[in-house]
Amino acid sequence: MGKTIAEKIFDTHLVDNPSGDIHVIGLDSVFCHEITTPVAICDLMDRAKDRVFDPNRIKAVIDHVTPAKDSKTAEQGKILRDWARRHNIRDFFDIGRNGVCHALFPEQGFVRPGDTIIMGDSHTCTHGAFGAFAAGVGTTDLEVGILKGVCAFSYPKTIRFEIAGDLPAGVYAKDVILTVVAELGVNGATNKVIEFTGETVDAMSIESRMTLCNMAIEAGATCGICRPDMTTVEYLWPFIKDEFDSKQAALDAYAAFTPDPDAVYDSMISLDVSGLCPKITYGYKPDCVKPVADMAGEKIHQVYIGSCTNGRLEDLRIAASVLDGHTISDAVRGIVSPATPTIYQDALAEGIIDIFMKAGFCVTNPTCGACLGMSNGVLAEGEVCVSTTNRNFNGRMGKGGMVHLASPATAAASAIAGSIANSNRYKK
Amino acid sequence: MESFEGKSLFLNRSDINTDEIIPARYLTEISKQAMGPHLLEDLVLPGFNPTSDVPDKGVLVTRANFGCGSSREHAAWALEVNDINVVIAESFSRIFRQNMFNCGMLAAPLPPETIDHIFETFADRETHVETDLEQNMFVFTAKDRDGKEIREEIPFTLGEFDRELLEAGGWVNYADSRY
Ligand code: SF4
């Protein structure tokens, strides 16, 4: 019987099968940030188990609130920093080198096809874009990951999402994933992996695939996953060129983590995107999705472009192509957070930051900040924000605030208009 | 093992997410105890008032997809420090469910008809729930309008691995003794 990508990864990482379909798998990497890891560190210390399974396979970053905004966030950063030093965790990213974890770690070449990764962060599913099994976990799973390099999961069932058709102008991976989440519902993929496949995905950049996989959790999925292909190899080449004689050799090796033609899926869903229009969320759940056209004209107070969903160079380029030559509405505060220092520098070099600043945007350092309402753009009661992030829960970006999730193009257009707007209004 | 009984809190809505259980603004707390007063603080639900409804409860009964959203184990801890060690729901998000068992707490899914029945029979009454882990049975008791006792036994299923986690007092103890 054929296997899915996730099944192949599980079968090559099995450590124990304590009962039924529970598989304890070995981990290639454990990723850490300063919000969920300090509690794990403190608990390990309380238990007199302050050890790490392998300092080279632990990667850590301070990204959620950076620079620290108060004594409590300073303390969280300090606990992580001290721990990284104490255990010789070389891949630790502090101020000046830090950025949003799910953008930074792939950019550093830490994610490979077939890898198993956990992190105390639900959007860890992003890394599935490389053909890895990457799952968000709670603090206890993280603790055991740090200590033992293992994690327990039920053997994965997979939903196959076959996406076909060319994306129309002004429609992006974000519009596709909002459509997918709306179709599945916030509970539709719970305990399952979503394999994104089809010609549309094949044609996508790694960045766009990350946007797709990033929001798999919004349908409840354990992980989103894309098959590794030449696009994956090209992206990884600077990091793997000493491992393989040629790109083809790398591709052949990674074929071990492509799905078999006779793989068995929990369900198979097809989506034709050739007629798709830009989408945006309403309400407080990410599956409440409408065409932007249906919401056009609704007044907004803030636009946020950034995050692990849409804070990469590709996203900033798209937003800048809409903003170019325009200034944003007086009624709107525009905030852009390039997701990593490299993205920031590249955006500077390409003149993108200049476009944002001329348009009237505030450019922040790379951080999660506003995405989870902790710093750098918290909403006041009753305020409305169009955001390129992934969660519109009540209070997510500030108590009493309303968040509409959309693509960078829609966000940029809405900033110019001062109300929800389709990017075709401005893009040349 | 934790205590798996107490007065029941009923939250009649699906998709209650982790931001509603414990808002992100409290994630800078490093102690579990600090979560205590903020459990369900942002949950907007007709008739629900966190300040008066949360204290002295031991069991939470709710609808589908409880604990969706972020991976924060703070959601389970906020329940734990309020002595709520059992959540009964139609279904759970994967991470929340795992966090509960990892902490040695019980997350029990029941079929939608059973949850409907529990809400119809008990939601408007002061209800006490006991958990029999040997028989895999919840015992719900309340008084009807005439003061007569209503008592119902409701079976649940518990996976072997989940039971071992409860018995070991969570995943750290289990994993450290085995791997
Ligand atoms: S950008 Fe937002 S969603 Fe992504 S890791 Fe940071 S807080 Fe989480």
XYZ file of C-alpha atoms and ligand atoms in Angstrom:
615
model
C 0.000 0.000 0.000
C 1.345 3.433 -0.930
C 2.141 6.103 1.616
C 1.520 9.815 2.039
C 4.380 12.246 2.759
C 3.579 12.318 6.471
C 3.424 8.514 6.684
C 6.857 8.227 5.057
C 8.298 10.709 7.536
C 6.720 8.922 10.511
C 7.960 5.529 9.350
C 11.545 6.769 9.101
C 11.441 8.391 12.569
C 9.637 5.811 14.709
C 11.093 5.405 18.201
C 8.244 3.694 20.039
C 4.672 2.611 19.555
C 3.375 2.626 23.144
C -0.163 1.687 22.138
C -2.622 1.728 19.276
C -1.886 4.405 16.717
C 0.328 6.448 19.064
C 3.763 6.881 17.537
C 6.641 8.370 19.449
C 8.925 9.840 16.793
C 12.500 11.079 16.937
C 12.948 14.803 16.250
C 15.411 16.364 13.828
C 14.943 19.800 15.360
C 13.283 21.534 18.265
C 12.588 25.227 17.674
C 12.153 27.635 20.594
C 10.954 31.189 21.195
C 10.783 33.369 24.262
C 7.063 33.113 24.972
C 6.571 29.381 25.439
C 10.117 28.150 26.136
C 10.939 29.973 29.427
C 8.124 28.138 31.230
C 9.513 24.850 29.891
C 13.031 25.790 31.002
C 11.836 26.768 34.492
C 9.890 23.536 34.842
C 12.895 21.463 33.739
C 14.982 23.298 36.329
C 12.353 22.627 39.021
C 12.497 18.963 38.108
C 16.322 19.000 38.247
C 16.358 18.045 34.554
C 17.957 21.133 33.045
C 19.479 19.271 30.093
C 19.117 19.337 26.304
C 19.116 16.285 24.019
C 21.412 17.883 21.431
C 22.431 21.567 21.405
C 22.998 21.460 17.638
C 19.455 20.408 16.955
C 17.849 23.105 19.082
C 17.294 26.512 17.464
C 16.101 29.465 19.510
C 14.991 33.022 18.856
C 13.576 35.990 20.725
C 10.904 37.189 18.301
C 7.506 37.801 19.851
C 8.286 40.936 21.817
C 11.643 42.375 20.814
C 13.213 44.646 21.918
C 11.626 43.855 25.291
C 8.759 46.234 26.117
C 8.696 45.848 29.894
C 10.282 43.986 32.793
C 8.287 40.814 32.219
C 9.227 40.443 28.558
C 12.821 41.350 29.443
C 12.801 38.501 31.949
C 11.446 36.042 29.370
C 14.204 37.014 26.960
C 16.792 36.669 29.696
C 15.685 33.165 30.654
C 15.961 32.016 27.031
C 19.278 33.796 26.461
C 20.885 32.397 29.626
C 19.648 28.907 28.807
C 20.990 29.050 25.238
C 24.421 30.127 26.557
C 24.429 27.562 29.339
C 23.785 24.715 26.905
C 25.913 25.941 24.000
C 22.980 26.377 21.670
C 24.838 28.115 18.878
C 21.824 28.853 16.723
C 20.333 31.411 19.066
C 19.086 34.655 17.529
C 18.954 37.744 19.680
C 18.400 41.434 18.928
C 19.944 42.522 15.656
C 19.830 39.015 14.183
C 16.349 38.005 15.238
C 13.159 37.736 13.243
C 9.824 35.929 13.212
C 10.669 32.277 13.919
C 8.809 30.687 11.014
C 10.435 33.057 8.535
C 13.892 33.096 10.138
C 14.553 29.370 10.619
C 13.798 28.356 7.001
C 15.868 31.301 5.767
C 18.792 29.948 7.819
C 18.461 26.572 6.083
C 17.273 24.738 9.186
C 14.375 22.942 7.495
C 14.874 20.005 5.125
C 12.495 17.624 3.358
C 11.649 14.657 5.557
C 12.529 16.470 8.796
C 10.516 16.185 11.989
C 10.225 19.439 13.916
C 8.290 20.637 16.945
C 7.984 24.069 18.500
C 5.846 25.597 21.215
C 3.983 27.564 18.595
C 0.922 26.559 16.622
C 2.172 27.992 13.305
C 5.097 25.586 13.233
C 3.034 23.910 10.487
C 4.578 26.566 8.177
C 7.705 24.428 7.713
C 5.700 21.742 5.956
C 6.301 23.878 2.855
C 9.639 22.055 2.572
C 8.129 18.571 2.804
C 8.842 18.353 6.540
C 6.510 17.221 9.321
C 6.425 20.225 11.616
C 3.928 20.562 14.434
C 3.031 23.099 17.068
C 3.007 21.658 20.574
C 2.406 22.782 24.136
C 5.018 23.402 26.779
C 5.147 19.841 28.118
C 5.730 18.350 24.662
C 8.366 21.023 24.135
C 10.034 20.103 27.433
C 10.223 16.453 26.490
C 11.469 17.443 23.030
C 14.251 19.513 24.580
C 15.129 16.792 27.058
C 14.745 13.647 24.971
C 14.357 14.632 21.317
C 11.071 12.758 20.946
C 7.375 13.586 20.653
C 4.184 11.491 20.575
C 1.546 11.838 17.844
C -1.253 9.699 16.501
C -0.235 8.166 13.198
C -1.127 10.874 10.674
C -4.227 10.804 8.523
C -3.926 13.065 5.509
C -6.360 15.243 3.591
C -5.148 15.796 0.050
C -5.965 19.244 -1.333
C -5.441 19.242 -5.064
C -5.194 22.822 -6.317
C -5.383 23.512 -10.048
C -5.507 26.553 -12.304
C -3.507 29.764 -12.739
C -4.035 32.381 -10.061
C -5.774 35.444 -11.567
C -4.064 38.851 -11.255
C -4.357 40.244 -7.725
C -4.993 36.801 -6.216
C -2.297 35.176 -4.081
C -1.496 32.190 -1.878
C -3.220 33.981 1.039
C -6.487 34.100 -0.895
C -6.105 30.394 -1.654
C -5.518 29.381 1.952
C -8.384 31.558 3.207
C -10.571 29.707 0.686
C -9.255 26.349 1.910
C -9.867 27.225 5.582
C -13.389 28.438 4.731
C -14.074 25.167 2.923
C -12.750 22.918 5.713
C -13.975 25.003 8.659
C -11.899 25.697 11.777
C -12.373 22.084 12.847
C -12.248 20.378 9.460
C -8.711 19.031 9.602
C -8.282 18.418 13.351
C -5.747 15.639 14.001
C -4.942 15.465 10.298
C -2.228 16.626 7.947
C -3.153 18.621 4.838
C -1.083 17.741 1.784
C -1.196 20.657 -0.666
C -0.646 19.430 -4.173
C -1.496 20.150 -7.795
C -0.194 22.383 -10.565
C -0.924 25.640 -8.698
C 1.210 24.555 -5.741
C 3.930 23.248 -8.090
C 4.085 26.705 -9.666
C 4.314 28.482 -6.298
C 7.500 29.807 -4.706
C 8.602 28.396 -1.350
C 7.397 31.652 0.235
C 3.875 31.126 -1.125
C 3.905 27.502 -0.014
C 4.838 28.728 3.469
C 1.801 31.023 3.395
C -0.375 28.010 2.496
C 1.058 25.703 5.157
C 1.110 28.476 7.779
C -2.668 28.567 8.022
C -3.246 24.780 7.998
C -3.641 25.028 11.786
C -6.554 27.449 11.274
C -8.465 24.426 9.945
C -7.227 22.459 12.965
C -4.532 20.546 11.033
C -1.444 19.201 12.761
C 0.666 20.211 9.787
C 0.377 21.438 6.207
C 2.781 19.777 3.820
C 4.002 20.223 0.234
C 6.005 17.698 -1.758
C 9.685 18.617 -2.170
C 10.556 19.488 -5.777
C 13.139 21.485 -7.753
C 11.808 24.741 -6.243
C 12.609 23.303 -2.795
C 16.069 22.208 -3.924
C 16.805 25.627 -5.475
C 15.832 27.381 -2.242
C 17.952 25.038 -0.119
C 20.911 24.808 -2.511
C 23.205 27.270 -0.669
C 22.831 25.090 2.448
C 23.039 21.641 0.887
C 25.557 22.096 -1.924
C 28.233 20.244 0.028
C 25.911 17.345 0.715
C 25.001 16.557 -2.896
C 26.925 16.431 -6.174
C 24.170 18.141 -8.095
C 20.707 19.589 -7.680
C 19.337 16.520 -9.429
C 21.025 14.296 -6.847
C 19.354 16.304 -4.078
C 16.011 16.026 -5.821
C 16.446 12.267 -6.174
C 17.241 11.940 -2.468
C 14.240 14.057 -1.468
C 11.985 11.884 -3.644
C 11.917 9.598 -0.598
C 9.495 12.159 0.827
C 7.066 12.511 -2.056
C 3.712 10.727 -1.839
C 3.185 7.391 -3.583
C 0.635 7.396 -6.412
C -1.397 4.784 -4.537
C -1.165 6.528 -1.148
C -4.360 6.289 0.872
C -5.936 9.579 1.928
C -8.525 10.338 4.549
C -10.221 12.520 1.956
C -9.362 14.231 -1.312
C -10.585 17.712 -2.188
C -10.088 19.586 -5.464
C -10.015 23.317 -5.847
C -9.832 25.229 -9.128
C -8.382 28.672 -8.451
C -8.558 30.078 -11.973
C -11.726 31.990 -11.104
C -10.756 32.912 -7.519
C -11.153 36.502 -6.306
C -9.307 38.232 -3.411
C -10.658 37.118 -0.024
C -10.895 38.627 3.439
C -12.229 37.427 6.788
C -15.128 38.891 8.737
C -16.071 37.977 12.328
C -13.813 36.260 14.827
C -13.013 32.928 13.183
C -10.582 32.367 10.316
C -13.158 30.326 8.382
C -15.484 33.351 8.114
C -14.309 34.380 4.650
C -15.866 36.621 1.975
C -14.787 38.158 -1.314
C -13.052 41.502 -0.683
C -15.632 43.025 -3.036
C -18.415 42.192 -0.534
C -16.684 44.109 2.242
C -15.331 46.987 0.151
C -15.764 50.429 1.675
C -15.833 49.316 5.329
C -13.886 51.833 7.378
C -10.618 50.760 8.997
C -8.111 52.325 11.408
C -4.956 50.301 10.892
C -3.226 48.147 8.303
C -0.607 45.644 9.383
C 1.724 43.931 6.919
C 4.026 41.328 8.416
C 4.071 38.027 10.382
C 4.984 34.435 9.607
C 2.068 34.331 7.159
C 2.953 37.289 4.942
C 6.031 39.156 6.131
C 8.518 37.777 3.601
C 10.199 39.590 0.723
C 7.670 38.303 -1.819
C 4.865 39.751 0.316
C 6.555 43.126 0.743
C 7.159 43.262 -3.022
C 3.477 42.635 -3.701
C 2.375 45.294 -1.200
C 4.923 47.787 -2.554
C 3.724 47.205 -6.121
C 0.274 48.382 -4.985
C 1.558 51.254 -2.824
C 4.038 52.629 -5.360
C 3.204 56.282 -6.089
C 0.378 56.453 -3.531
C 0.080 57.756 -0.002
C -2.074 56.027 2.548
C -5.277 57.549 3.873
C -5.057 59.994 6.796
C -7.565 57.796 8.584
C -5.212 54.820 8.609
C -2.074 53.906 10.521
C 0.091 51.715 8.313
C 2.614 49.383 9.949
C 4.980 47.034 8.147
C 7.263 44.550 9.907
C 9.718 42.787 7.607
C 9.877 39.293 9.092
C 13.683 38.943 9.299
C 16.765 41.188 9.133
C 17.683 39.699 5.731
C 14.235 40.469 4.366
C 14.564 43.986 5.768
C 17.943 44.496 4.095
C 16.771 43.036 0.790
C 13.682 45.240 0.893
C 15.902 48.256 1.533
C 18.187 47.344 -1.353
C 15.241 46.902 -3.700
C 13.742 50.268 -2.758
C 10.694 48.642 -1.207
C 11.189 50.238 2.207
C 11.386 53.594 0.465
C 8.010 52.994 -1.170
C 6.463 52.028 2.177
C 7.882 55.118 3.894
C 6.885 57.508 1.137
C 3.382 56.057 1.325
C 3.312 56.890 5.040
C 3.937 53.486 6.616
C 5.786 52.997 9.884
C 8.518 50.386 9.393
C 9.262 48.346 12.514
C 12.072 45.951 13.297
C 11.466 42.257 12.576
C 9.111 40.956 15.292
C 5.724 39.305 15.845
C 4.591 42.318 17.847
C 1.202 43.449 16.619
C 0.186 40.034 15.273
C -0.674 38.788 18.734
C -1.468 42.152 20.270
C 1.608 42.303 22.473
C 3.494 45.319 21.107
C 4.188 47.519 18.067
C 0.625 48.192 16.966
C -1.930 47.054 19.536
C -5.514 48.050 18.641
C -7.756 50.127 20.895
C -11.295 49.060 21.755
C -13.561 49.335 18.708
C -10.736 49.730 16.188
C -10.560 47.783 12.944
C -7.406 46.462 11.284
C -6.767 44.828 7.925
C -3.893 42.473 8.635
C -1.791 40.007 6.660
C -1.554 37.745 9.726
C -3.373 34.467 10.369
C -5.744 34.939 13.317
C -8.792 37.121 13.716
C -9.851 35.898 17.155
C -11.681 38.366 19.357
C -9.010 40.445 21.103
C -6.111 38.957 19.108
C -4.532 42.318 18.218
C -5.866 44.138 21.269
C -8.924 43.867 23.491
C -12.071 44.942 21.668
C -10.278 45.251 18.316
C -11.482 43.729 15.043
C -9.066 42.010 12.653
C -9.742 41.285 8.982
C -7.213 38.843 7.498
C -6.201 39.447 3.893
C -3.328 39.326 1.418
C -0.558 41.954 1.341
C -2.113 43.356 -1.864
C -5.521 43.804 -0.243
C -3.902 45.253 2.888
C -1.927 47.798 0.868
C -4.960 48.808 -1.189
C -7.045 49.179 1.970
C -4.374 51.436 3.499
C -4.576 53.764 0.508
C -8.374 53.763 0.428
C -8.852 54.104 4.198
C -11.373 51.316 3.917
C -11.395 47.702 2.730
C -10.414 47.748 -0.940
C -9.460 45.468 -3.797
C -5.895 45.937 -5.062
C -7.036 46.141 -8.691
C -8.137 49.704 -7.845
C -4.511 50.846 -7.579
C -2.170 48.372 -9.184
C -0.797 49.497 -12.519
C -3.240 12.011 40.293
C -5.296 15.191 39.975
C -8.849 15.337 41.315
C -11.377 14.727 38.570
C -14.575 15.907 40.174
C -16.427 19.008 41.176
C -19.149 21.439 40.267
C -19.672 21.847 36.563
C -19.230 24.958 34.472
C -21.249 24.887 31.238
C -20.069 26.877 28.209
C -22.632 26.487 25.464
C -20.617 27.360 22.372
C -18.318 25.634 19.872
C -14.825 26.752 18.844
C -13.870 28.415 22.136
C -10.259 29.304 21.344
C -7.140 29.607 23.464
C -7.198 33.421 23.268
C -10.612 33.275 24.930
C -9.395 30.774 27.534
C -6.299 32.843 28.380
C -5.522 36.028 26.423
C -2.039 36.526 24.949
C -1.417 39.528 27.201
C -0.887 37.125 30.117
C 1.651 34.983 28.275
C 4.455 37.045 29.768
C 3.668 35.440 33.127
C 6.103 32.704 34.034
C 4.187 31.188 36.945
C 1.078 29.086 36.385
C -0.619 30.630 39.416
C -0.570 34.043 37.767
C -2.970 32.738 35.079
C -5.610 31.952 37.706
C -7.677 35.145 37.803
C -7.686 35.509 34.001
C -9.283 32.211 32.978
C -11.924 32.829 30.259
C -11.586 36.575 30.805
C -12.180 37.472 27.133
C -14.945 34.955 26.508
C -18.109 36.742 25.446
C -21.054 34.421 25.943
C -24.589 35.464 26.935
C -25.169 34.799 30.616
C -21.503 34.040 31.344
C -19.535 36.097 33.821
C -15.996 34.847 34.467
C -15.703 36.541 37.851
C -18.721 34.836 39.350
C -19.008 31.675 37.230
C -15.466 30.269 37.347
C -14.729 29.997 41.109
C -15.264 26.615 42.812
C -15.853 24.672 39.614
C -14.082 21.371 38.974
C -15.369 20.251 35.587
C -16.014 22.112 32.340
C -18.642 20.954 29.825
C -18.686 22.520 26.382
C -19.336 21.948 22.669
C -17.089 21.230 19.643
C -13.447 22.106 18.926
C -12.635 23.389 22.407
C -9.156 24.924 22.729
C -8.596 25.688 19.059
C -6.011 28.283 18.080
C -2.648 28.693 19.678
C -0.475 25.987 21.232
C -0.226 27.744 24.584
C -0.338 25.252 27.412
C -1.261 28.265 29.517
C -4.860 27.369 28.561
C -4.620 24.029 30.366
C -2.738 25.617 33.276
C -5.311 28.368 33.697
C -7.891 25.602 34.148
C -5.587 23.587 36.413
C -4.851 26.424 38.844
C -8.611 26.955 39.089
C -8.911 23.253 40.016
C -10.703 22.400 36.786
C -8.958 19.179 35.759
C -11.643 17.724 33.498
C -13.031 19.102 30.251
C -15.901 17.260 28.592
C -16.639 18.361 25.021
C -17.900 17.211 21.664
C -14.333 17.520 20.356
C -11.005 19.214 21.037
C -8.190 20.803 19.088
C -5.270 18.374 18.858
C -2.770 20.497 20.754
C -5.132 21.436 23.580
C -6.189 17.809 24.074
C -2.569 16.671 24.158
C -1.622 19.476 26.575
C -4.362 18.331 28.979
C -3.097 14.733 29.123
C 0.523 15.907 29.150
C -0.323 17.763 32.367
C -2.100 14.721 33.780
C -5.541 16.289 33.182
C -8.540 14.681 31.492
C -10.054 15.777 28.156
C -13.001 13.542 27.303
C -14.861 13.733 23.996
C -18.511 12.630 23.968
C -20.879 12.251 20.997
C -22.902 15.366 20.052
C -26.207 13.735 21.134
C -24.771 13.043 24.585
C -23.477 16.593 24.932
C -26.920 17.891 23.803
C -28.542 15.706 26.418
C -26.175 16.889 29.170
C -26.866 20.524 28.307
C -30.644 19.942 28.245
C -30.677 18.098 31.547
C -28.035 19.862 33.608
C -26.924 23.213 32.201
C -29.524 25.213 34.149
C -28.902 23.374 37.416
C -26.124 23.302 39.945
C -24.463 20.080 38.846
C -21.777 17.933 40.391
C -19.668 15.599 38.269
C -17.610 12.668 39.481
C -15.226 10.637 37.366
C -14.819 6.898 37.759
C -11.587 6.094 35.961
C -11.959 2.369 36.565
C -15.353 2.135 34.873
C -14.710 5.015 32.426
C -17.842 6.700 33.701
C -18.907 10.232 34.580
C -21.596 10.525 37.217
C -23.676 13.709 36.905
C -25.896 14.705 39.820
C -28.199 17.671 40.321
C -31.511 18.495 41.986
C -34.707 19.082 40.026
C -37.251 21.821 40.890
C -38.847 19.723 43.618
C -35.518 18.987 45.206
C -35.423 15.434 43.856
C -32.028 14.144 42.816
C -31.296 13.659 39.121
C -28.424 11.236 38.590
C -26.971 10.022 35.324
C -24.058 7.800 34.491
C -22.369 8.725 31.254
C -19.656 6.446 29.862
C -16.605 7.767 28.062
C -13.663 6.166 26.309
C -10.065 6.687 27.264
C -7.126 5.577 25.111
C -4.540 3.335 26.685
C -1.740 5.872 26.176
C -3.850 8.684 27.635
C -4.578 6.573 30.695
C -0.878 5.880 31.149
C -0.189 9.625 30.990
C -2.805 10.262 33.691
C -1.311 7.537 35.854
C 2.249 8.744 35.340
C 1.162 12.302 36.221
C 1.980 13.588 32.748
C 4.310 13.184 29.776
C 7.570 14.430 31.321
C 7.517 11.674 33.950
C 6.412 9.101 31.392
C 9.017 10.013 28.778
C 11.861 10.453 31.213
C 11.360 6.990 32.625
C 11.151 5.409 29.176
C 13.333 7.155 26.615
S 3.924 36.248 13.540
Fe 2.079 35.969 14.728
S 1.327 33.945 14.211
Fe 3.452 34.076 13.507
S 4.681 33.218 15.178
Fe 4.577 35.426 15.496
S 2.784 35.728 16.840
Fe 2.638 33.663 15.997
